[in-house]
Short mmCIF file of N, CA and C in Angstrom, two decimals:
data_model
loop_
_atom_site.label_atom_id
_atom_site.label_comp_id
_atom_site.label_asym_id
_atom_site.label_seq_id
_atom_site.Cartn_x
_atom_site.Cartn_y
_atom_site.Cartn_z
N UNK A 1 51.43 -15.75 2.21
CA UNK A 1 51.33 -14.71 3.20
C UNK A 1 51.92 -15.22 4.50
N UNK A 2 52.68 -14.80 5.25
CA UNK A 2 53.31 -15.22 6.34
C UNK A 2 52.32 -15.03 7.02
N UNK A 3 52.93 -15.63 8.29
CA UNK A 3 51.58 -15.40 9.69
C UNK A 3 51.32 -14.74 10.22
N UNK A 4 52.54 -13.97 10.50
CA UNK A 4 52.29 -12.23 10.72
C UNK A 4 51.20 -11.79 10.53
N UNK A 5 51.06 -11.56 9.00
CA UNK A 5 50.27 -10.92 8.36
C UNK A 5 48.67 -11.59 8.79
N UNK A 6 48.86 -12.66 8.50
CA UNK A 6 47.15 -13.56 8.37
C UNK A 6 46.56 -12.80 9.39
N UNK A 7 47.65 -13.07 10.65
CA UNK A 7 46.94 -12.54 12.16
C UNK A 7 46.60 -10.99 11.93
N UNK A 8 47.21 -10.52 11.50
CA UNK A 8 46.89 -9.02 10.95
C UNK A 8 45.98 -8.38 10.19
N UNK A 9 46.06 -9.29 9.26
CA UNK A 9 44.62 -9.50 8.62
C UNK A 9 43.39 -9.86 9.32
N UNK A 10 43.57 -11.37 9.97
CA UNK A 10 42.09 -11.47 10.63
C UNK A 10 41.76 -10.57 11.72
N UNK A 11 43.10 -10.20 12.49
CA UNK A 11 42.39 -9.63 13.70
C UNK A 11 41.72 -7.83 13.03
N UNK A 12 42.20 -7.13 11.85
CA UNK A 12 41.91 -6.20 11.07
C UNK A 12 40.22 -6.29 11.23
N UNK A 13 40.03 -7.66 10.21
CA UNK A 13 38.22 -8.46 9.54
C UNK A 13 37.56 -8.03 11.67
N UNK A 14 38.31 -9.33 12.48
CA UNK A 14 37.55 -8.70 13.29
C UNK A 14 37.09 -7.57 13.94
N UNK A 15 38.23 -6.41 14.05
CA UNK A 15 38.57 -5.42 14.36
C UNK A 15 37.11 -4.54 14.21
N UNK A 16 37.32 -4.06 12.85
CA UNK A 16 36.05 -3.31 12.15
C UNK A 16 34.58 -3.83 12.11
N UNK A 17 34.25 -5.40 11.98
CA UNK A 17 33.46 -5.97 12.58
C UNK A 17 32.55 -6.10 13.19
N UNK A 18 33.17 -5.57 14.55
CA UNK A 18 33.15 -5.54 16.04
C UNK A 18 32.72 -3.66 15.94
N UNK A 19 33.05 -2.58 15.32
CA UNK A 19 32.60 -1.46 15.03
C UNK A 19 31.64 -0.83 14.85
N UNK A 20 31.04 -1.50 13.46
CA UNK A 20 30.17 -1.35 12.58
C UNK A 20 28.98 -1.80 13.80
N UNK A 21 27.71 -1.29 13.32
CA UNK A 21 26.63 -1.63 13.57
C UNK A 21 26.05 -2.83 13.79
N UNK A 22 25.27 -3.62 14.68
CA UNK A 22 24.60 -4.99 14.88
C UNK A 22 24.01 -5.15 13.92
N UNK A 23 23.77 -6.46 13.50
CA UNK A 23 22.39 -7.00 12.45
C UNK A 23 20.86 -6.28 12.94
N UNK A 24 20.71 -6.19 14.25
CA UNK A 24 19.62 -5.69 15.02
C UNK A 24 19.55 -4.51 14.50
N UNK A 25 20.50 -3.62 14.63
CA UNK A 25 20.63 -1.84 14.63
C UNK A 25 20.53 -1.46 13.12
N UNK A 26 21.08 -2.31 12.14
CA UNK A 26 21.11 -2.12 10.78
C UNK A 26 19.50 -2.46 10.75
N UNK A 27 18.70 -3.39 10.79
CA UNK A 27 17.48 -3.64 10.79
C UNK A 27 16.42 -2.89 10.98
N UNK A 28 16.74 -2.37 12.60
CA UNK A 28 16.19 -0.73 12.64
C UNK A 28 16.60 0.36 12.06
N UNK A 29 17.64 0.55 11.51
CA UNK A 29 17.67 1.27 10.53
C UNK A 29 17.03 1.53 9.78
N UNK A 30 17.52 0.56 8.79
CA UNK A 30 16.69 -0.05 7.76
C UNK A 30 14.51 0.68 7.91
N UNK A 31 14.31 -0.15 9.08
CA UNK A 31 13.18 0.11 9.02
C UNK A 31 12.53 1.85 9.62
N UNK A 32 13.27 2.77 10.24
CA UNK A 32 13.13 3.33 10.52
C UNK A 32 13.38 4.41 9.05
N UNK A 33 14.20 4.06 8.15
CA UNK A 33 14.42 4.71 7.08
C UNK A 33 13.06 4.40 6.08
N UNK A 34 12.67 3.25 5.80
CA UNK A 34 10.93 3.03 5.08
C UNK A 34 10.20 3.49 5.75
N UNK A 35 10.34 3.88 6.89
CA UNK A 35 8.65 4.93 8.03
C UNK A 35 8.96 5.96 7.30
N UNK A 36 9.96 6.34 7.25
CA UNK A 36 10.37 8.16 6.99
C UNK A 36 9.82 8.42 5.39
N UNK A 37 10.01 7.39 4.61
CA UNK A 37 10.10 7.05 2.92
C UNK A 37 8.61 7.18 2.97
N UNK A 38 8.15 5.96 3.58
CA UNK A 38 6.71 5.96 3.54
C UNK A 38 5.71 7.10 4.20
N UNK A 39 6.30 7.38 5.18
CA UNK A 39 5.57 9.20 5.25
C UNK A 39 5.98 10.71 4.31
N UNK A 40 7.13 10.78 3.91
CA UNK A 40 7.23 11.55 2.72
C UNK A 40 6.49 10.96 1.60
N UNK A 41 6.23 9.86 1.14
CA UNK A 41 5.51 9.93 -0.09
C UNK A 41 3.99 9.49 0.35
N UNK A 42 3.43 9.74 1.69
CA UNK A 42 2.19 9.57 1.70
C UNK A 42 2.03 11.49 2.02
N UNK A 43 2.66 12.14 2.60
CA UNK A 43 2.67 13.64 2.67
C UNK A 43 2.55 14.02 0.86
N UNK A 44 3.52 13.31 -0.14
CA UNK A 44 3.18 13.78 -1.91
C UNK A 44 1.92 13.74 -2.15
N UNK A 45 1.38 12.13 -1.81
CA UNK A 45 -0.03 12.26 -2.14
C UNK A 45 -1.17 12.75 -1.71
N UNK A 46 -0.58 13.44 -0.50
CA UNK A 46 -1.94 14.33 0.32
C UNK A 46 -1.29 15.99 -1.01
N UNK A 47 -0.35 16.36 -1.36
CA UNK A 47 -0.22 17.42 -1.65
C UNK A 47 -0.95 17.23 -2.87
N UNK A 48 -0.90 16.29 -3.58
CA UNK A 48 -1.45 16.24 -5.24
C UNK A 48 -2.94 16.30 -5.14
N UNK A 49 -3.43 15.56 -3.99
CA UNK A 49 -4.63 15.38 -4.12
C UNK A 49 -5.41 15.97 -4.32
N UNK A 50 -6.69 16.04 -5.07
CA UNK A 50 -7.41 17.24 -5.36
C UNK A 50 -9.24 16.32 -5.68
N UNK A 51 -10.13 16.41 -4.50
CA UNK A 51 -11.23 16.38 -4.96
C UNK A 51 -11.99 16.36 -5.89
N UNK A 52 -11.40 17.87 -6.75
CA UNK A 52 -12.26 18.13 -8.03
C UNK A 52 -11.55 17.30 -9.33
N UNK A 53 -10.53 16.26 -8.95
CA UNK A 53 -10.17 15.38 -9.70
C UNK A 53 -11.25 14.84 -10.38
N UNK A 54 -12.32 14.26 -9.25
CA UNK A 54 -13.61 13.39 -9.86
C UNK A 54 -14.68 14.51 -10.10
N UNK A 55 -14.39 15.58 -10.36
CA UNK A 55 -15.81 15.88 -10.33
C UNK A 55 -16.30 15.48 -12.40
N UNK A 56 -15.14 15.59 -12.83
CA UNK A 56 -15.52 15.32 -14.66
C UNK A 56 -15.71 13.39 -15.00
N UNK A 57 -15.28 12.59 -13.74
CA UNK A 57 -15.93 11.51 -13.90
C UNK A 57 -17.64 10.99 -14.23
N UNK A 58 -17.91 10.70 -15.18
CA UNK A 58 -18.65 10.23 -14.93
C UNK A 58 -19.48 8.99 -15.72
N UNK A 59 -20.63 7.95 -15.71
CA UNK A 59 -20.66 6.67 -15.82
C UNK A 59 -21.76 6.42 -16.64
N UNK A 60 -22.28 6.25 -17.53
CA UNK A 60 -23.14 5.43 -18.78
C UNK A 60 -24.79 5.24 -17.48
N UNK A 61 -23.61 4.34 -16.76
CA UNK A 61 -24.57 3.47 -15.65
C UNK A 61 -23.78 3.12 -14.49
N UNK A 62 -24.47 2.68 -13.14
CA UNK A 62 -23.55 2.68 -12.10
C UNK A 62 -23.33 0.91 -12.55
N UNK A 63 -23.61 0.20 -12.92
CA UNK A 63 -23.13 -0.97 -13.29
C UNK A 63 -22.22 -1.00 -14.31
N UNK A 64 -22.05 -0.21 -15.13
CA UNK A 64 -20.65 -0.11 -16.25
C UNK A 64 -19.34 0.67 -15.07
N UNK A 65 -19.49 1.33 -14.27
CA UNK A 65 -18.61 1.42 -12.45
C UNK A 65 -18.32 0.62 -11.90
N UNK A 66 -18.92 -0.12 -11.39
CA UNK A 66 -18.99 -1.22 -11.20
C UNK A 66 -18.13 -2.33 -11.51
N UNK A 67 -18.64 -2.75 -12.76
CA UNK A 67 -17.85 -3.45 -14.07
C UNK A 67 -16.99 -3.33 -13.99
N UNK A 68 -16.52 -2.05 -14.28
CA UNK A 68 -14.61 -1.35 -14.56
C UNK A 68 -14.00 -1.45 -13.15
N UNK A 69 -14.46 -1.50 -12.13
CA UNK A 69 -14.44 -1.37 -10.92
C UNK A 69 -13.70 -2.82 -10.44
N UNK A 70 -14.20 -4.04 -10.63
CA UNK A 70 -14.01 -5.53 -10.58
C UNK A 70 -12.90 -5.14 -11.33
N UNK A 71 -12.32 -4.93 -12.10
CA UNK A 71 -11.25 -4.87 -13.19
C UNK A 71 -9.85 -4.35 -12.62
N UNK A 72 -10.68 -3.11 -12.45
CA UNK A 72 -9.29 -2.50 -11.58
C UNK A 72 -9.03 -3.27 -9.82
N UNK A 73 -9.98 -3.39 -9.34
CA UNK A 73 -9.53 -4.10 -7.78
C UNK A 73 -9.02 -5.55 -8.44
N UNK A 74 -9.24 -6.52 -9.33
CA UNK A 74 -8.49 -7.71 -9.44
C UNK A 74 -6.95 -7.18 -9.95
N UNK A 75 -6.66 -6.19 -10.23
CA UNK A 75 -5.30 -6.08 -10.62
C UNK A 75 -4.32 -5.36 -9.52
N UNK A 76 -5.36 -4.32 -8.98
CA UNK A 76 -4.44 -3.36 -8.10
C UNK A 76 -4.98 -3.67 -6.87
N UNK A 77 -5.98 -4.41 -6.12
CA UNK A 77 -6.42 -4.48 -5.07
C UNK A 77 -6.09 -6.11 -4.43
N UNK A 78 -6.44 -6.98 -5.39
CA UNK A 78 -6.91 -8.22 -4.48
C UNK A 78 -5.94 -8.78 -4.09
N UNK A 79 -5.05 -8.63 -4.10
CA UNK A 79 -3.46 -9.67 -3.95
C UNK A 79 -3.38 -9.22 -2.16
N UNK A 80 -3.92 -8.15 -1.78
CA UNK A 80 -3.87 -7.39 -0.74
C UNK A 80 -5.30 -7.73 0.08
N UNK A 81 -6.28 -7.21 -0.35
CA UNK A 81 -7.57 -7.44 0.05
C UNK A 81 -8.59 -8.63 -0.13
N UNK A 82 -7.93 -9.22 -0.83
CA UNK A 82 -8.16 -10.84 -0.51
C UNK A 82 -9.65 -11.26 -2.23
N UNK A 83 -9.61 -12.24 -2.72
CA UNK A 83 -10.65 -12.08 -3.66
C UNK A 83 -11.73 -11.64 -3.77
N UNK A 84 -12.49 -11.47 -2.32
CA UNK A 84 -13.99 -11.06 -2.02
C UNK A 84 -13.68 -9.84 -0.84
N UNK A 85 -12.70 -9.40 -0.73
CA UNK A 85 -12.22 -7.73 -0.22
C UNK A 85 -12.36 -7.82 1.64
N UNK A 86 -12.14 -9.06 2.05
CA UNK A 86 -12.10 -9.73 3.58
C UNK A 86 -10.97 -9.11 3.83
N UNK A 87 -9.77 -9.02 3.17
CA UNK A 87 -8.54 -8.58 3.97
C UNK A 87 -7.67 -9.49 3.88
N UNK A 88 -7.83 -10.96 3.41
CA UNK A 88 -7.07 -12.50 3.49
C UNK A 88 -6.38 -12.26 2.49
N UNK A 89 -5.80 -11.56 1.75
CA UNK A 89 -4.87 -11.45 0.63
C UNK A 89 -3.82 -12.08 0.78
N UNK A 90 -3.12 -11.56 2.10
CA UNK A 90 -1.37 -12.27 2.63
C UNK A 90 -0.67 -12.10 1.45
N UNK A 91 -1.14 -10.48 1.01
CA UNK A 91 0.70 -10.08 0.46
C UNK A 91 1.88 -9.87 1.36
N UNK A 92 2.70 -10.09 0.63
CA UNK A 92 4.08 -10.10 1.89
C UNK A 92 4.76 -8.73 0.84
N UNK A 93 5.20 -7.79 1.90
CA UNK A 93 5.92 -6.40 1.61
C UNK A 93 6.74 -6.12 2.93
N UNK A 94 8.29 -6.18 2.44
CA UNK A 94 9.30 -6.11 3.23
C UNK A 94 9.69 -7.16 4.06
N UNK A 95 8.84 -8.25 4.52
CA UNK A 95 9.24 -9.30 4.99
C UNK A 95 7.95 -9.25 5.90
N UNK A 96 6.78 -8.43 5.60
CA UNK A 96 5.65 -8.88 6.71
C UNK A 96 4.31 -8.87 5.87
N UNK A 97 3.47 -9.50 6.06
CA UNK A 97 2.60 -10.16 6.08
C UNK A 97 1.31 -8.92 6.24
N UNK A 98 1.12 -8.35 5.31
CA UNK A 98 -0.21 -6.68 5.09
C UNK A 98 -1.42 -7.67 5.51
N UNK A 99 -2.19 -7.55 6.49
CA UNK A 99 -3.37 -7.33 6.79
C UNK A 99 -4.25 -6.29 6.74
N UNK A 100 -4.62 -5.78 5.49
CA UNK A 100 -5.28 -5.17 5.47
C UNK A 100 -6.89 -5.16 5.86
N UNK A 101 -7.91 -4.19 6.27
CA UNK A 101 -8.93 -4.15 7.07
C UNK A 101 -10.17 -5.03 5.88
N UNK A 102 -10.73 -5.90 6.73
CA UNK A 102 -12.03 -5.85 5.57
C UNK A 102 -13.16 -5.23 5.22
N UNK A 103 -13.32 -4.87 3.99
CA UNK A 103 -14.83 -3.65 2.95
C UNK A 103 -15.90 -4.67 3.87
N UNK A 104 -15.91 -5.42 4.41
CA UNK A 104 -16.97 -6.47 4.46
C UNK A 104 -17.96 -6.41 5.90
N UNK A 105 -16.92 -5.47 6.99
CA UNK A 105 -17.60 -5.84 8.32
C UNK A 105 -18.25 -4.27 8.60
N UNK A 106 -19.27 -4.48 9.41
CA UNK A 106 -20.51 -3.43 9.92
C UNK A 106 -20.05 -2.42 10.05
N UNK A 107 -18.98 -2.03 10.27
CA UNK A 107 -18.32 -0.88 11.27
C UNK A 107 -17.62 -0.60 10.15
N UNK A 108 -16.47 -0.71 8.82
CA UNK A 108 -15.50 -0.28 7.96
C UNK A 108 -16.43 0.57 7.62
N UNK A 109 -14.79 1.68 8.45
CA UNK A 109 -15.33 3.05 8.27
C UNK A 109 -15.79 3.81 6.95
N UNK A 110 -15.15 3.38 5.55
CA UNK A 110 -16.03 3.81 3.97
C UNK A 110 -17.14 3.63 3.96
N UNK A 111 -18.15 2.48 4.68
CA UNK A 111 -19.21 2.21 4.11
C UNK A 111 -20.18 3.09 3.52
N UNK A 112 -19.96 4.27 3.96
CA UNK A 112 -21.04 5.57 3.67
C UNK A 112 -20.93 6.65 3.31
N UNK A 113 -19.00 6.68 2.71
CA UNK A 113 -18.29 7.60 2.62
C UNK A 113 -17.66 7.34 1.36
N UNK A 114 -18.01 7.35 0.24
CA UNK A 114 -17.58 7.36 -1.23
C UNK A 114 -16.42 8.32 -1.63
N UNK A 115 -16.79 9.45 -0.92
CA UNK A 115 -15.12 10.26 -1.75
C UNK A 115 -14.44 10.21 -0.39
N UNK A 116 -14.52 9.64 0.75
CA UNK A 116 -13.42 9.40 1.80
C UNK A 116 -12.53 8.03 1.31
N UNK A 117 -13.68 7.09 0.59
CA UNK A 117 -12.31 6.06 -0.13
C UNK A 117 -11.76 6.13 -1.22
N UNK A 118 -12.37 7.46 -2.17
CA UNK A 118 -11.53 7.68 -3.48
C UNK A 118 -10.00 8.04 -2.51
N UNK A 119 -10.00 9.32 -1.72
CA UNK A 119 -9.35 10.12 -0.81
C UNK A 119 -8.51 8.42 -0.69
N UNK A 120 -8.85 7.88 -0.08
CA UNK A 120 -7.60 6.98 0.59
C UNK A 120 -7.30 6.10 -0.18
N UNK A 121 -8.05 5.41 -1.27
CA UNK A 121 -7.47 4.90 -2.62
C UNK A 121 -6.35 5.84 -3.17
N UNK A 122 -6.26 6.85 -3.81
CA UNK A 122 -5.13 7.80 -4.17
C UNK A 122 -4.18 7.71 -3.45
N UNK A 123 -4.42 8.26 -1.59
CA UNK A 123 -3.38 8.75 -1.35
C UNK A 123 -2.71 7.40 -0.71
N UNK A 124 -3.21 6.39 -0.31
CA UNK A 124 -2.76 5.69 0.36
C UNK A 124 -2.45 5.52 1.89
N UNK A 125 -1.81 4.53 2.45
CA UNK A 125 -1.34 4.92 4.35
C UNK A 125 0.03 4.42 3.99
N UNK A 126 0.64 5.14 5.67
CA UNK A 126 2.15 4.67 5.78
C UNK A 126 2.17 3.26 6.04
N UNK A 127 1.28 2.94 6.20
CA UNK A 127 1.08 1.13 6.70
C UNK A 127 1.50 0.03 5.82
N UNK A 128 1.49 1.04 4.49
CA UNK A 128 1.81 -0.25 3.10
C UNK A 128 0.87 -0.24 1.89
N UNK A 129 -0.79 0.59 2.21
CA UNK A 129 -1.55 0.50 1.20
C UNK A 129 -0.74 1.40 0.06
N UNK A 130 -0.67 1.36 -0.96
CA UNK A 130 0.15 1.52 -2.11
C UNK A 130 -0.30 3.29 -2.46
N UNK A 131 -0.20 3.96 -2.54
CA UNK A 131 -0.44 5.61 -3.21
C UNK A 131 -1.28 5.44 -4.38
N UNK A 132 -1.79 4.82 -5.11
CA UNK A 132 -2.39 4.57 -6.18
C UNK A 132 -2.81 6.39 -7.01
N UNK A 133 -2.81 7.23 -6.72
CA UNK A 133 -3.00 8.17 -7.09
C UNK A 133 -1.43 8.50 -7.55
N UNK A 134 -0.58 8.25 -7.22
CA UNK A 134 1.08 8.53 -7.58
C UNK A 134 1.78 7.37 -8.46
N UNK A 135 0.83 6.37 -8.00
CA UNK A 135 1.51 4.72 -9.06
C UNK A 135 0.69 4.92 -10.35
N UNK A 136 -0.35 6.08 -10.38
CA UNK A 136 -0.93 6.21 -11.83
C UNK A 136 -2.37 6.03 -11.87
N UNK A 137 -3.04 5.44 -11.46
CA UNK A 137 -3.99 4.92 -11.26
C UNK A 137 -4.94 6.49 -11.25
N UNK A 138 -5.83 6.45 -12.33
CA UNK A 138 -6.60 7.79 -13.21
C UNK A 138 -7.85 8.13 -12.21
N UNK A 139 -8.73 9.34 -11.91
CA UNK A 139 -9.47 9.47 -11.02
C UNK A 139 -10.70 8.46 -11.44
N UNK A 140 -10.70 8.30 -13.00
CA UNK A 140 -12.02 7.49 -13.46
C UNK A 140 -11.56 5.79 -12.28
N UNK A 141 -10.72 5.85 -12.84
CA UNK A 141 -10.28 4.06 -12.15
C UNK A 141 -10.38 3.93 -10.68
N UNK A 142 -10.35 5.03 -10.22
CA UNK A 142 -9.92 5.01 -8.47
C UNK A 142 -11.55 5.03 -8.28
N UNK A 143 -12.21 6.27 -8.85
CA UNK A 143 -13.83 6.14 -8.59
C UNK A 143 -14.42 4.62 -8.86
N UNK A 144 -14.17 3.96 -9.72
CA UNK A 144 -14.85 2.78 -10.23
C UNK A 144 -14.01 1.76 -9.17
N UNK A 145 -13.35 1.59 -8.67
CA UNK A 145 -12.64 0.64 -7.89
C UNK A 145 -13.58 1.02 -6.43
N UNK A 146 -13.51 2.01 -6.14
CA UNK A 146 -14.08 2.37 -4.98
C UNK A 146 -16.26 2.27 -5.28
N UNK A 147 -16.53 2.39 -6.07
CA UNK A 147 -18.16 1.72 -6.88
C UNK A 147 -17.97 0.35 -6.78
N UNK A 148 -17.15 -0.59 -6.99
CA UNK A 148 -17.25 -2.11 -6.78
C UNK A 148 -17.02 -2.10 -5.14
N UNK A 149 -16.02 -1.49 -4.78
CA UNK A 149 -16.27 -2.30 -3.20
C UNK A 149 -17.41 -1.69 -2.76
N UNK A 150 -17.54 -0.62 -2.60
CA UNK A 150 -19.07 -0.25 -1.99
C UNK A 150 -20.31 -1.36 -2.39
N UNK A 151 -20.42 -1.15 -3.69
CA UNK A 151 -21.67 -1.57 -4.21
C UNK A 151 -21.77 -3.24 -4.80
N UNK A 152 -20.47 -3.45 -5.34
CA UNK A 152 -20.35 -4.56 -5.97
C UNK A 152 -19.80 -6.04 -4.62
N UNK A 153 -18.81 -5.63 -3.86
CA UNK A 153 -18.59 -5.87 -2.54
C UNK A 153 -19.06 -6.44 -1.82
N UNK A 154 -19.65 -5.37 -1.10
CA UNK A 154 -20.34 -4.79 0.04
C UNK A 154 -21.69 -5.40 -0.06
N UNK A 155 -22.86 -5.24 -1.24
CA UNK A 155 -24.05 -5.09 -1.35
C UNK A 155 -23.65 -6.48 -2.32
N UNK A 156 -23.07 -6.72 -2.74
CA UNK A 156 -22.98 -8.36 -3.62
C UNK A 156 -23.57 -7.58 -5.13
N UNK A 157 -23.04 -6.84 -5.97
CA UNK A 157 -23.83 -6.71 -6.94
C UNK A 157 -23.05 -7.80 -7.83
N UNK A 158 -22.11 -7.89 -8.30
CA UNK A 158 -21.38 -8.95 -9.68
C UNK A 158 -20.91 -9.87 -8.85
#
């Protein structure tokens, strides 16, 4: 390639370069495009949602809830909410570090509110907690996940 050209070439590479968007601006992009993602599919799971999902749940015993309950939070919960549901999980999603709230302190607002955490088990937040009502997760499983942190948790039952 003569030199002409090279220079033509590189100054081209820089040219467009110099155009295009910053690493910064692509970044916000980027992240401003997962807010939007993550509020359209937390708006799906407010539309699906339906109360009378749980009303045909129901349990042998609140300790066989329970039971199934430990089962489903070690698979779909703890990587996030930490082994004993503190919040110390330190999953990393997108490049940050989910702190999620802990089942554990005086004030978490579920403590007294059983179908307000089926409700936010399903639908999830834009924050990162997962839709679990849209990833599959059955009203029996979401009720029994939400029976261990309350009861199993919370109150130390298993």
């Amino acid at each position: 390639m003569a030199p002409a050209h090279r220079m033509l070439l590189l100054g081209s590479v820089f040219l467009f370069s110099a155009c295009g968007p910053s690493q910064e601006e692509r970044e916000a992009l980027a992240a401003e495009q997962r807010a939007l993602a993550a509020a359209d599919t937390l708006a799906q799971a407010e539309a699906v949602f339906t109360a009378e999902a749980f009303d045909t749940v129901q349990w042998v015993a609140v300790d066989s809830a329970v039971a199934r309950g430990q089962t489903v939070f070690s698979y779909s919960c703890q990587k996030c909410h930490g082994d004993a549901g503190d919040g110390s999980g330190g999953f990393v999603a997108q490049g940050d570090t989910l702190r999620p709230p802990s089942f554990l302190t005086d004030d978490w607002r579920f403590s007294d509110d059983h179908e307000g955490l089926r409700h936010q088990i399903f639908v999830g937040t834009a924050a990162g907690m997962p839709h679990w009502g849209l990833e599959g997760l059955k009203p029996r499983d979401i009720d029994a996940v939400a029976q261990f942190i309350r009861l199993g948790l919370r109150d130390g039952a298993p």
